[in-house]
């Protein structure tokens, strides 16, 4: 197995592993070590099916269930263990411009950490490029460890114990999408997370930022959101970012505990982009809160 860094801070290309076959313990350990160090791994040329992707994902922990939390089961194109990040509906047609699912998936254009709106947020996300587009549709990753390290000492001290509230209502609301049913509002009620978290393997501190943040506990709302914007701007400076340009059969995995990501615009009304995500569950809550 060979690991070659892709930027100074974040991302590495990993070759010499065949994800279609069961991994041996040293290979799993090498992937985990690569993730702890680089936070994003790109494994090119992994032509896998859904069963192989699920089997590979299970090497790294329990699957996160209900990744498509806001899509009814009857409307799912893929096994519910997958987050369908494609622009396709369950008939395989491109999503209509004004479809609710398309509105929701436009949220992926905002910098975020997967499932930060859950009490136990995600650990790894594993995204398989089954059909990719030649123009647009890059996925960008920002290193929240490097971003934390680059803060001045006073800011680090100020945010050490800060707790934010995250919800899908906030991220979608940023794009003006406020069309939620009463039961969805209950399902999406805010959860609390520390703004600074420590990685269990690398021991490095990072900023836990995400488009899902809508408040800072105990702060006046405008001050909170102005500050979150400042931190977002800081954390996504080009020096902290790896831009992934997709090739078909790339398998890209990232550690949501140490990164943010976003997808860039592409011509989704005319082109098909079929990327499928599996996700492993994090180790626990990052902040105390009432039971979900
Ligand atoms: C995701 C996501 C980005 C992309 O799968 O969590 O945000 O490139 N996807 O589609
Ligand atoms: Mn995502």
mmCIF file of C-alpha atoms and ligand atoms in Angstrom:
data_model
loop_
_atom_site.group_PDB
_atom_site.id
_atom_site.type_symbol
_atom_site.label_atom_id
_atom_site.label_comp_id
_atom_site.label_asym_id
_atom_site.label_seq_id
_atom_site.Cartn_x
_atom_site.Cartn_y
_atom_site.Cartn_z
ATOM 1 C CA UNK A 1 0.000 0.000 0.000
ATOM 2 C CA UNK A 2 1.257 3.454 -0.894
ATOM 3 C CA UNK A 3 0.074 6.784 0.579
ATOM 4 C CA UNK A 4 1.042 10.031 -1.156
ATOM 5 C CA UNK A 5 -0.061 13.377 0.317
ATOM 6 C CA UNK A 6 -2.136 15.587 -1.981
ATOM 7 C CA UNK A 7 -1.624 18.947 -0.247
ATOM 8 C CA UNK A 8 0.444 20.301 2.615
ATOM 9 C CA UNK A 9 -2.275 19.773 5.258
ATOM 10 C CA UNK A 10 -5.049 17.532 4.025
ATOM 11 C CA UNK A 11 -5.695 14.568 1.732
ATOM 12 C CA UNK A 12 -3.653 11.659 0.440
ATOM 13 C CA UNK A 13 -3.902 9.242 -2.446
ATOM 14 C CA UNK A 14 -3.895 5.593 -1.416
ATOM 15 C CA UNK A 15 -3.032 2.866 -3.914
ATOM 16 C CA UNK A 16 -2.239 -0.821 -3.670
ATOM 17 C CA UNK A 17 -5.477 -1.884 -2.012
ATOM 18 C CA UNK A 18 -8.427 -3.647 -3.661
ATOM 19 C CA UNK A 19 -11.604 -2.653 -1.900
ATOM 20 C CA UNK A 20 -13.582 -5.456 -3.596
ATOM 21 C CA UNK A 21 -11.766 -8.055 -1.529
ATOM 22 C CA UNK A 22 -12.037 -8.480 2.247
ATOM 23 C CA UNK A 23 -9.344 -6.391 3.907
ATOM 24 C CA UNK A 24 -6.750 -7.959 6.208
ATOM 25 C CA UNK A 25 -6.312 -6.413 9.661
ATOM 26 C CA UNK A 26 -3.040 -4.613 8.730
ATOM 27 C CA UNK A 27 -4.764 -3.067 5.694
ATOM 28 C CA UNK A 28 -7.637 -1.801 7.844
ATOM 29 C CA UNK A 29 -5.102 -0.404 10.299
ATOM 30 C CA UNK A 30 -3.239 1.310 7.450
ATOM 31 C CA UNK A 31 -6.426 2.976 6.231
ATOM 32 C CA UNK A 32 -7.257 4.135 9.759
ATOM 33 C CA UNK A 33 -3.740 5.474 10.221
ATOM 34 C CA UNK A 34 -3.917 7.260 6.869
ATOM 35 C CA UNK A 35 -7.244 8.804 7.865
ATOM 36 C CA UNK A 36 -5.927 9.931 11.254
ATOM 37 C CA UNK A 37 -2.990 11.621 9.543
ATOM 38 C CA UNK A 38 -4.474 13.015 6.310
ATOM 39 C CA UNK A 39 -8.249 13.200 7.135
ATOM 40 C CA UNK A 40 -9.147 12.511 3.473
ATOM 41 C CA UNK A 41 -8.073 9.481 1.434
ATOM 42 C CA UNK A 42 -8.597 9.086 -2.300
ATOM 43 C CA UNK A 43 -8.560 5.494 -3.561
ATOM 44 C CA UNK A 44 -8.626 5.557 -7.360
ATOM 45 C CA UNK A 45 -9.867 2.755 -9.601
ATOM 46 C CA UNK A 46 -12.204 1.060 -7.120
ATOM 47 C CA UNK A 47 -14.978 -0.300 -9.328
ATOM 48 C CA UNK A 48 -17.287 -1.566 -6.606
ATOM 49 C CA UNK A 49 -20.965 -2.438 -6.250
ATOM 50 C CA UNK A 50 -23.210 -1.552 -3.322
ATOM 51 C CA UNK A 51 -22.544 -4.804 -1.412
ATOM 52 C CA UNK A 52 -18.781 -4.284 -1.718
ATOM 53 C CA UNK A 53 -19.074 -0.697 -0.547
ATOM 54 C CA UNK A 54 -21.095 -1.768 2.498
ATOM 55 C CA UNK A 55 -18.614 -4.535 3.344
ATOM 56 C CA UNK A 56 -15.673 -2.120 3.041
ATOM 57 C CA UNK A 57 -17.445 0.460 5.208
ATOM 58 C CA UNK A 58 -18.171 -2.040 7.988
ATOM 59 C CA UNK A 59 -14.413 -2.425 8.528
ATOM 60 C CA UNK A 60 -14.456 1.008 10.138
ATOM 61 C CA UNK A 61 -17.387 0.807 12.516
ATOM 62 C CA UNK A 62 -21.141 0.594 12.722
ATOM 63 C CA UNK A 63 -23.057 2.005 9.779
ATOM 64 C CA UNK A 64 -24.934 5.193 10.389
ATOM 65 C CA UNK A 65 -28.570 4.391 9.931
ATOM 66 C CA UNK A 66 -31.188 6.563 8.303
ATOM 67 C CA UNK A 67 -28.762 8.692 6.331
ATOM 68 C CA UNK A 68 -31.683 9.612 4.078
ATOM 69 C CA UNK A 69 -33.645 10.726 7.121
ATOM 70 C CA UNK A 70 -35.852 13.134 5.267
ATOM 71 C CA UNK A 71 -36.725 10.871 2.313
ATOM 72 C CA UNK A 72 -39.555 8.396 2.751
ATOM 73 C CA UNK A 73 -38.555 4.746 2.291
ATOM 74 C CA UNK A 74 -40.811 4.306 -0.728
ATOM 75 C CA UNK A 75 -38.893 7.088 -2.476
ATOM 76 C CA UNK A 76 -35.438 5.591 -1.978
ATOM 77 C CA UNK A 77 -33.403 4.524 -5.009
ATOM 78 C CA UNK A 78 -30.738 2.776 -2.921
ATOM 79 C CA UNK A 79 -30.555 0.561 0.143
ATOM 80 C CA UNK A 80 -31.377 2.731 3.195
ATOM 81 C CA UNK A 81 -27.813 2.234 4.448
ATOM 82 C CA UNK A 82 -26.721 4.591 1.644
ATOM 83 C CA UNK A 83 -26.986 8.325 1.392
ATOM 84 C CA UNK A 84 -28.003 8.861 -2.202
ATOM 85 C CA UNK A 85 -26.029 11.929 -3.200
ATOM 86 C CA UNK A 86 -26.876 11.503 -6.890
ATOM 87 C CA UNK A 87 -29.230 13.706 -8.859
ATOM 88 C CA UNK A 88 -31.513 10.744 -9.617
ATOM 89 C CA UNK A 89 -34.953 9.806 -8.322
ATOM 90 C CA UNK A 90 -36.093 6.267 -7.546
ATOM 91 C CA UNK A 91 -37.033 5.726 -11.217
ATOM 92 C CA UNK A 92 -33.515 6.652 -12.296
ATOM 93 C CA UNK A 93 -34.644 9.964 -13.806
ATOM 94 C CA UNK A 94 -32.896 13.230 -13.056
ATOM 95 C CA UNK A 95 -34.490 15.131 -10.186
ATOM 96 C CA UNK A 96 -36.863 17.832 -11.344
ATOM 97 C CA UNK A 97 -35.646 21.374 -10.847
ATOM 98 C CA UNK A 98 -38.168 22.150 -8.118
ATOM 99 C CA UNK A 99 -38.300 18.700 -6.485
ATOM 100 C CA UNK A 100 -38.074 18.595 -2.726
ATOM 101 C CA UNK A 101 -35.181 16.147 -2.829
ATOM 102 C CA UNK A 102 -33.203 18.431 -5.104
ATOM 103 C CA UNK A 103 -33.881 21.366 -2.781
ATOM 104 C CA UNK A 104 -32.582 19.334 0.132
ATOM 105 C CA UNK A 105 -29.477 18.102 -1.693
ATOM 106 C CA UNK A 106 -28.529 21.658 -2.647
ATOM 107 C CA UNK A 107 -27.556 21.917 1.021
ATOM 108 C CA UNK A 108 -24.447 19.879 0.105
ATOM 109 C CA UNK A 109 -23.168 22.970 -1.689
ATOM 110 C CA UNK A 110 -22.612 24.566 1.727
ATOM 111 C CA UNK A 111 -19.530 23.668 3.778
ATOM 112 C CA UNK A 112 -20.592 21.007 6.267
ATOM 113 C CA UNK A 113 -19.674 17.978 8.308
ATOM 114 C CA UNK A 114 -21.944 14.984 7.679
ATOM 115 C CA UNK A 115 -24.667 14.343 10.248
ATOM 116 C CA UNK A 116 -23.484 17.128 12.541
ATOM 117 C CA UNK A 117 -27.230 17.586 13.113
ATOM 118 C CA UNK A 118 -27.248 14.299 15.054
ATOM 119 C CA UNK A 119 -26.421 13.845 18.735
ATOM 120 C CA UNK A 120 -23.816 11.296 17.654
ATOM 121 C CA UNK A 121 -22.365 12.769 14.478
ATOM 122 C CA UNK A 122 -20.648 10.805 11.717
ATOM 123 C CA UNK A 123 -17.124 9.400 11.774
ATOM 124 C CA UNK A 124 -16.087 8.391 8.242
ATOM 125 C CA UNK A 125 -17.984 9.119 5.052
ATOM 126 C CA UNK A 126 -17.124 6.927 2.063
ATOM 127 C CA UNK A 127 -18.209 8.232 -1.322
ATOM 128 C CA UNK A 128 -18.077 6.118 -4.466
ATOM 129 C CA UNK A 129 -18.059 7.823 -7.856
ATOM 130 C CA UNK A 130 -20.198 5.498 -9.985
ATOM 131 C CA UNK A 131 -20.978 8.128 -12.639
ATOM 132 C CA UNK A 132 -19.174 11.446 -12.475
ATOM 133 C CA UNK A 133 -19.327 14.644 -14.499
ATOM 134 C CA UNK A 134 -16.471 16.200 -16.451
ATOM 135 C CA UNK A 135 -17.349 19.798 -15.645
ATOM 136 C CA UNK A 136 -18.173 21.039 -12.141
ATOM 137 C CA UNK A 137 -19.167 18.674 -9.342
ATOM 138 C CA UNK A 138 -15.804 18.835 -7.583
ATOM 139 C CA UNK A 139 -15.855 17.967 -3.913
ATOM 140 C CA UNK A 140 -13.798 20.251 -1.688
ATOM 141 C CA UNK A 141 -12.432 19.355 1.729
ATOM 142 C CA UNK A 142 -11.215 21.743 4.425
ATOM 143 C CA UNK A 143 -8.858 20.750 7.241
ATOM 144 C CA UNK A 144 -10.416 21.764 10.549
ATOM 145 C CA UNK A 145 -7.251 20.807 12.472
ATOM 146 C CA UNK A 146 -5.026 23.115 10.475
ATOM 147 C CA UNK A 147 -7.705 25.799 10.740
ATOM 148 C CA UNK A 148 -7.777 25.412 14.520
ATOM 149 C CA UNK A 149 -3.984 25.456 14.789
ATOM 150 C CA UNK A 150 -3.859 28.726 12.828
ATOM 151 C CA UNK A 151 -6.137 30.616 15.259
ATOM 152 C CA UNK A 152 -4.506 33.052 17.637
ATOM 153 C CA UNK A 153 -4.200 32.100 21.299
ATOM 154 C CA UNK A 154 -6.939 34.492 22.465
ATOM 155 C CA UNK A 155 -9.467 33.028 20.038
ATOM 156 C CA UNK A 156 -8.500 29.488 21.008
ATOM 157 C CA UNK A 157 -9.081 30.349 24.668
ATOM 158 C CA UNK A 158 -12.387 32.059 23.900
ATOM 159 C CA UNK A 159 -13.844 29.103 22.005
ATOM 160 C CA UNK A 160 -12.466 26.245 24.103
ATOM 161 C CA UNK A 161 -15.797 25.507 25.820
ATOM 162 C CA UNK A 162 -18.215 27.015 23.310
ATOM 163 C CA UNK A 163 -21.197 24.851 22.354
ATOM 164 C CA UNK A 164 -23.172 25.292 19.114
ATOM 165 C CA UNK A 165 -26.589 24.055 18.051
ATOM 166 C CA UNK A 166 -26.861 22.199 14.752
ATOM 167 C CA UNK A 167 -29.958 21.338 12.710
ATOM 168 C CA UNK A 168 -30.915 20.596 9.121
ATOM 169 C CA UNK A 169 -33.459 23.353 9.565
ATOM 170 C CA UNK A 170 -30.590 25.849 9.882
ATOM 171 C CA UNK A 171 -28.556 24.655 6.885
ATOM 172 C CA UNK A 172 -31.557 24.485 4.601
ATOM 173 C CA UNK A 173 -32.815 27.774 5.974
ATOM 174 C CA UNK A 174 -29.568 29.416 4.817
ATOM 175 C CA UNK A 175 -30.698 28.665 1.255
ATOM 176 C CA UNK A 176 -34.223 29.874 1.933
ATOM 177 C CA UNK A 177 -35.663 26.377 2.169
ATOM 178 C CA UNK A 178 -38.149 26.541 5.010
ATOM 179 C CA UNK A 179 -40.784 24.120 3.782
ATOM 180 C CA UNK A 180 -40.838 21.611 6.666
ATOM 181 C CA UNK A 181 -43.714 19.466 7.865
ATOM 182 C CA UNK A 182 -44.502 19.553 11.611
ATOM 183 C CA UNK A 183 -43.082 16.040 12.150
ATOM 184 C CA UNK A 184 -39.932 17.003 10.222
ATOM 185 C CA UNK A 185 -39.437 19.965 12.545
ATOM 186 C CA UNK A 186 -39.535 17.591 15.492
ATOM 187 C CA UNK A 187 -37.162 15.122 13.825
ATOM 188 C CA UNK A 188 -34.767 17.973 12.962
ATOM 189 C CA UNK A 189 -34.730 19.728 16.312
ATOM 190 C CA UNK A 190 -31.314 21.164 17.153
ATOM 191 C CA UNK A 191 -28.556 19.156 18.821
ATOM 192 C CA UNK A 192 -25.532 20.484 20.716
ATOM 193 C CA UNK A 193 -21.873 20.095 19.815
ATOM 194 C CA UNK A 194 -18.647 21.527 21.112
ATOM 195 C CA UNK A 195 -17.011 23.973 18.715
ATOM 196 C CA UNK A 196 -13.580 22.549 19.569
ATOM 197 C CA UNK A 197 -13.147 18.804 19.574
ATOM 198 C CA UNK A 198 -10.154 16.531 20.011
ATOM 199 C CA UNK A 199 -9.525 13.656 17.631
ATOM 200 C CA UNK A 200 -9.497 10.333 19.512
ATOM 201 C CA UNK A 201 -6.597 8.898 17.471
ATOM 202 C CA UNK A 202 -4.375 11.829 16.462
ATOM 203 C CA UNK A 203 -5.049 13.836 19.635
ATOM 204 C CA UNK A 204 -5.289 16.977 17.485
ATOM 205 C CA UNK A 205 -7.859 19.641 18.219
ATOM 206 C CA UNK A 206 -10.139 20.833 15.441
ATOM 207 C CA UNK A 207 -12.954 23.274 14.776
ATOM 208 C CA UNK A 208 -16.283 21.501 14.555
ATOM 209 C CA UNK A 209 -17.945 23.785 12.045
ATOM 210 C CA UNK A 210 -20.836 22.972 9.733
ATOM 211 C CA UNK A 211 -23.572 24.686 7.734
ATOM 212 C CA UNK A 212 -25.961 23.019 10.164
ATOM 213 C CA UNK A 213 -24.928 25.448 12.933
ATOM 214 C CA UNK A 214 -27.658 27.974 13.731
ATOM 215 C CA UNK A 215 -26.865 29.218 17.234
ATOM 216 C CA UNK A 216 -24.148 29.375 19.869
ATOM 217 C CA UNK A 217 -25.499 28.494 23.304
ATOM 218 C CA UNK A 218 -25.664 31.636 25.471
ATOM 219 C CA UNK A 219 -24.685 34.101 22.735
ATOM 220 C CA UNK A 220 -26.893 36.765 21.150
ATOM 221 C CA UNK A 221 -27.997 35.332 17.812
ATOM 222 C CA UNK A 222 -26.497 37.913 15.413
ATOM 223 C CA UNK A 223 -23.184 37.871 17.270
ATOM 224 C CA UNK A 224 -23.134 34.076 17.153
ATOM 225 C CA UNK A 225 -23.771 33.842 13.446
ATOM 226 C CA UNK A 226 -21.393 36.671 12.561
ATOM 227 C CA UNK A 227 -18.687 34.819 14.498
ATOM 228 C CA UNK A 228 -19.500 31.475 12.842
ATOM 229 C CA UNK A 229 -19.210 33.196 9.454
ATOM 230 C CA UNK A 230 -15.808 34.565 10.407
ATOM 231 C CA UNK A 231 -14.631 31.122 11.480
ATOM 232 C CA UNK A 232 -16.021 29.538 8.308
ATOM 233 C CA UNK A 233 -14.165 32.051 6.175
ATOM 234 C CA UNK A 234 -10.961 31.429 8.096
ATOM 235 C CA UNK A 235 -11.307 27.628 8.019
ATOM 236 C CA UNK A 236 -11.932 27.374 4.289
ATOM 237 C CA UNK A 237 -8.993 29.450 3.115
ATOM 238 C CA UNK A 238 -7.374 27.762 0.090
ATOM 239 C CA UNK A 239 -4.297 26.696 2.089
ATOM 240 C CA UNK A 240 -6.516 24.406 4.202
ATOM 241 C CA UNK A 241 -8.461 22.942 1.253
ATOM 242 C CA UNK A 242 -8.059 19.939 -1.015
ATOM 243 C CA UNK A 243 -10.147 20.088 -4.211
ATOM 244 C CA UNK A 244 -11.132 16.674 -5.522
ATOM 245 C CA UNK A 245 -11.790 16.434 -9.261
ATOM 246 C CA UNK A 246 -13.595 13.154 -9.815
ATOM 247 C CA UNK A 247 -12.597 10.266 -12.041
ATOM 248 C CA UNK A 248 -15.079 7.404 -12.397
ATOM 249 C CA UNK A 249 -14.576 4.697 -9.726
ATOM 250 C CA UNK A 250 -12.777 6.982 -7.317
ATOM 251 C CA UNK A 251 -13.550 6.051 -3.753
ATOM 252 C CA UNK A 252 -13.086 9.059 -1.502
ATOM 253 C CA UNK A 253 -13.268 8.802 2.266
ATOM 254 C CA UNK A 254 -13.083 11.554 4.852
ATOM 255 C CA UNK A 255 -13.138 11.946 8.593
ATOM 256 C CA UNK A 256 -16.061 14.177 9.526
ATOM 257 C CA UNK A 257 -14.496 14.761 12.948
ATOM 258 C CA UNK A 258 -11.630 16.721 11.381
ATOM 259 C CA UNK A 259 -12.941 18.126 8.087
ATOM 260 C CA UNK A 260 -15.714 19.991 6.331
ATOM 261 C CA UNK A 261 -16.668 19.411 2.710
ATOM 262 C CA UNK A 262 -18.936 20.749 0.012
ATOM 263 C CA UNK A 263 -19.839 19.877 -3.578
ATOM 264 C CA UNK A 264 -19.515 22.494 -6.297
ATOM 265 C CA UNK A 265 -22.196 23.351 -8.821
ATOM 266 C CA UNK A 266 -22.658 21.245 -11.945
ATOM 267 C CA UNK A 267 -25.281 20.942 -14.659
ATOM 268 C CA UNK A 268 -27.497 18.571 -12.697
ATOM 269 C CA UNK A 269 -30.572 19.204 -14.841
ATOM 270 C CA UNK A 270 -28.841 17.718 -17.900
ATOM 271 C CA UNK A 271 -26.008 15.473 -16.657
ATOM 272 C CA UNK A 272 -26.120 12.390 -14.446
ATOM 273 C CA UNK A 273 -23.879 12.300 -11.386
ATOM 274 C CA UNK A 274 -24.286 9.101 -9.414
ATOM 275 C CA UNK A 275 -22.212 9.192 -6.242
ATOM 276 C CA UNK A 276 -23.169 6.978 -3.324
ATOM 277 C CA UNK A 277 -22.196 7.493 0.290
ATOM 278 C CA UNK A 278 -21.902 5.111 3.181
ATOM 279 C CA UNK A 279 -21.163 6.479 6.626
ATOM 280 C CA UNK A 280 -19.907 5.155 9.933
ATOM 281 C CA UNK A 281 -21.191 6.378 13.235
ATOM 282 C CA UNK A 282 -19.053 8.477 15.560
ATOM 283 C CA UNK A 283 -18.041 7.345 19.023
ATOM 284 C CA UNK A 284 -20.494 9.461 21.015
ATOM 285 C CA UNK A 285 -21.942 12.924 21.636
ATOM 286 C CA UNK A 286 -19.523 15.859 21.804
ATOM 287 C CA UNK A 287 -21.598 17.812 24.328
ATOM 288 C CA UNK A 288 -24.074 17.083 27.115
ATOM 289 C CA UNK A 289 -27.733 17.492 26.187
ATOM 290 C CA UNK A 290 -31.212 16.186 26.814
ATOM 291 C CA UNK A 291 -31.808 12.741 25.338
ATOM 292 C CA UNK A 292 -32.754 12.930 21.662
HETATM 293 C C1 LIG B 1 -21.864 13.819 0.940
HETATM 294 C C2 LIG B 1 -21.686 15.075 0.202
HETATM 295 C C3 LIG B 1 -20.628 15.810 -1.783
HETATM 296 C C4 LIG B 1 -20.605 15.426 -3.207
HETATM 297 O O1 LIG B 1 -21.882 12.760 0.302
HETATM 298 O O2 LIG B 1 -21.956 13.867 2.169
HETATM 299 O O3 LIG B 1 -21.746 16.128 0.776
HETATM 300 O O4 LIG B 1 -19.570 15.605 -3.842
HETATM 301 N N1 LIG B 1 -21.391 14.917 -1.076
HETATM 302 O O5 LIG B 1 -21.619 14.948 -3.721
HETATM 303 MN MN1 LIG B 2 -21.871 15.704 2.980
#
